[in-house]
Amino acid sequence: MITAAIFGTAFYIASRIDNQRIAEIRATEDTISIDILSSETQFELLGNVDCQTLAQNPVLSDELNTLASQLSVAEQNLGDTNPEVIQLKQQYSLLEIKDYVLLQNITNKCGGKPVYILYFYSNSGDCPDCNQMGDVLTYLRNQYPGLRVYAFDYHLDLSALSTLKTLNKVNGTLPAMIINNRPPVYGFKNLDQMMALIPELKTLASTTSATSTSNSSSTKAK
Amino acid sequence: MDIPSNLGSLGVYLCLFVALYFEVFLLMSYLEKKPATKTADLPKRYPSVAMLVPCFNEAATLAQTVESLLLLQYPKEKMRVLIIDDGSTDTTRQIGEKLAMQNPSQVQFYHKENGGKYTALNFGISHSTAEVLGCLDADSFVASDALIEAVKQFEGDTSIMAITPAMKVYRPRKVLELIQAVEYTFGIFYKKMFDNLSAINVLPGPFSLYKREVFERIGMFKHAHNTEDMEIAFRMHANGLKIANAHNAFVYTTVPSTFKTLIKQRTRWSQGFLQNARDYKYMVGNPRFGNFGTLVLPFSLLSFAAGLYMAGYALYHLGYTLWSKVADISVTHVPLYLSPQQLSWFYINTSMMLFVILAVLMGTALAIILGKRIADTEVTVKALVFYFALFGFVAPVWLARAAWGAALARESKWR
């Protein structure tokens, strides 16, 4: 009885911590959601204003990267079929899309040369290379904080995501990447191949190398 | 998680359940019957005692061992020391003869051809007429009141046929000695709890005491896969003879200080346990043999298997993780790096297994604390750190060697 009670307590503590994690992810998502809404409003308010103000007050959220790695941990602990995890991922994907759209708008209005990757992965066993691709992208994001990686579970049931896939003409071959609005790149690419595929990274590195410690996360696609 | 991984974890949970169940059981036993504190009472009667000191190449420690026996608080006319030199090739014989010459009224020296420890013990038993026969390995030293404490125990319960002491490590200094000091303290608790259950599983070489009647009823020591002290405990339980623990009778023993000698000693003990358990398999799970048959013997066997399984599981995971990492690096070309974010609490593994392992470790720590309290043993923080950090890595080595040796029925060496 006592041994069973200890096992029960261990299960309870582990569950409580997992719930705590979910709560933290939800809080981060809420923060990002408010950030993005604020950014959109700010963007609309500024209208045709000077892009210098935008440059001085970055409107894109840095916390998306943190959220990505937190979600990866939640997926590992609770499983990728957990309804709560799926819901969090849906919300995360929506936030990513909104952030991506905001990035496009800012670029259209103010120019600039953002470097971003739309990365499509799968956890459903149809992408054996996705885990290693995730490692490469995680490393790149760590090394280049200016690089924005938007990771999407290809099979996630989300209409906005379907639209994004259609717009970018992504077929079912995974992993798939859209780099800076160029045609999709399919299949695993190692670090050297990625560096060759994104020559813009060299510029990014030279401008961010001094402060490249703030962002890190895992775009783990298992 | 895939199915093999799930099955692997299930096995670990089963092992942890067994370990925790046993710990809880013994802790409950402690709460039900706490060990009595030491008193200044003396025995009403002093039975004649023969302390047998079997030795083989023990020149370095023999004199000190015998001197500790001569310092025992016991009527001199009631106690004899029999040194039995089992064909030593060093100066043990000269030292033994000198000790006998210096203490002719109390010390007798015998030299015989080498035949193994059990033959030396049997030689001593047959050359003595004492009521109580004690054994003391020639690398151990007794506290001066140890014999009185043991005799008081015999006197308190006349059904007791043999007594084990509380064993402590003699002057632990090196890392392995410190680890064993903690392990022996843990053992003091276990031995006392086994006593509560009337299921003591071994009568160790350092200072175990027997009534002569034991040998008259069940025969002398046997080779018993070089673990005659374990086999006699099995045989006593098989014949319904009671073994008790005198937790206030302290004996200090020297322990292996090198990895090689420690592994050799423990392989002998562990393999001996497996082989004796096989010889007495009819006792495993048999209620006719009380808690020894239904609890201690099955749990000891399960613990052995669990230790091996857990070590194998950990080794597999470590190897798999390393192999995967190397394979990943060769494919991705991503160097090893540490992300500052990974240091956050969020990324710490907080699975249920972690908390169950913590509970088992806490149970172990509690057993050590109680062992320390029972026998007033000194355990340093340094020793505890070494024990918890290293014991789990060292023990599986002798468990695996013992299992292999027992499977091949290869006899271990006792020297």
CSV table of N, CA and C in Angstrom, one decimal, chain A residues 62 65-66 141-142 144-146 208 210-217, chain B residues 339-341:
chain,number,residue,atom,x,y,z
A,62,ASP,N,10.5,37.9,-30.1
A,62,ASP,CA,11.6,37.0,-30.0
A,62,ASP,C,11.3,35.7,-29.2
A,65,ASN,N,10.9,31.6,-30.5
A,65,ASN,CA,11.9,30.5,-30.5
A,65,ASN,C,11.8,29.7,-29.2
A,66,THR,N,11.6,30.5,-28.1
A,66,THR,CA,11.5,29.9,-26.8
A,66,THR,C,10.3,28.9,-26.8
A,141,ARG,N,19.6,28.6,-35.8
A,141,ARG,CA,18.9,29.7,-35.1
A,141,ARG,C,19.7,30.2,-33.9
A,142,ASN,N,20.4,29.2,-33.3
A,142,ASN,CA,21.3,29.6,-32.2
A,142,ASN,C,22.4,30.5,-32.6
A,144,TYR,N,22.6,32.3,-35.4
A,144,TYR,CA,22.1,33.5,-36.1
A,144,TYR,C,20.8,34.0,-35.5
A,145,PRO,N,20.8,34.7,-34.5
A,145,PRO,CA,19.6,35.1,-33.8
A,145,PRO,C,18.7,35.9,-34.8
A,146,GLY,N,19.3,36.5,-35.8
A,146,GLY,CA,18.5,37.2,-36.8
A,146,GLY,C,17.7,36.3,-37.7
A,208,THR,N,25.4,40.0,-36.4
A,208,THR,CA,24.9,39.6,-35.2
A,208,THR,C,25.9,38.8,-34.3
A,210,ALA,N,28.3,39.4,-32.6
A,210,ALA,CA,28.6,40.0,-31.2
A,210,ALA,C,27.5,39.7,-30.2
A,211,THR,N,26.3,39.6,-30.7
A,211,THR,CA,25.2,39.4,-29.7
A,211,THR,C,24.5,38.1,-29.9
A,212,SER,N,25.1,37.1,-30.5
A,212,SER,CA,24.4,35.9,-30.8
A,212,SER,C,24.3,34.9,-29.6
A,213,THR,N,23.8,35.4,-28.5
A,213,THR,CA,23.6,34.5,-27.4
A,213,THR,C,22.2,34.5,-26.9
A,214,SER,N,21.4,35.4,-27.4
A,214,SER,CA,20.1,35.5,-26.7
A,214,SER,C,19.1,34.5,-27.1
A,215,ASN,N,19.1,34.1,-28.3
A,215,ASN,CA,18.0,33.1,-28.8
A,215,ASN,C,18.5,31.7,-28.9
A,216,SER,N,17.7,30.8,-28.5
A,216,SER,CA,18.1,29.4,-28.7
A,216,SER,C,16.8,28.6,-28.6
A,217,SER,N,16.7,27.5,-29.2
A,217,SER,CA,15.5,26.7,-29.1
A,217,SER,C,15.7,25.5,-30.0
B,339,SER,N,23.1,25.2,-25.5
B,339,SER,CA,22.3,26.3,-25.5
B,339,SER,C,22.0,26.9,-24.1
B,340,PRO,N,22.1,28.2,-23.9
B,340,PRO,CA,21.9,28.7,-22.5
B,340,PRO,C,20.5,28.4,-22.1
B,341,GLN,N,19.6,28.3,-23.0
B,341,GLN,CA,18.2,28.0,-22.7
B,341,GLN,C,18.0,26.7,-22.0
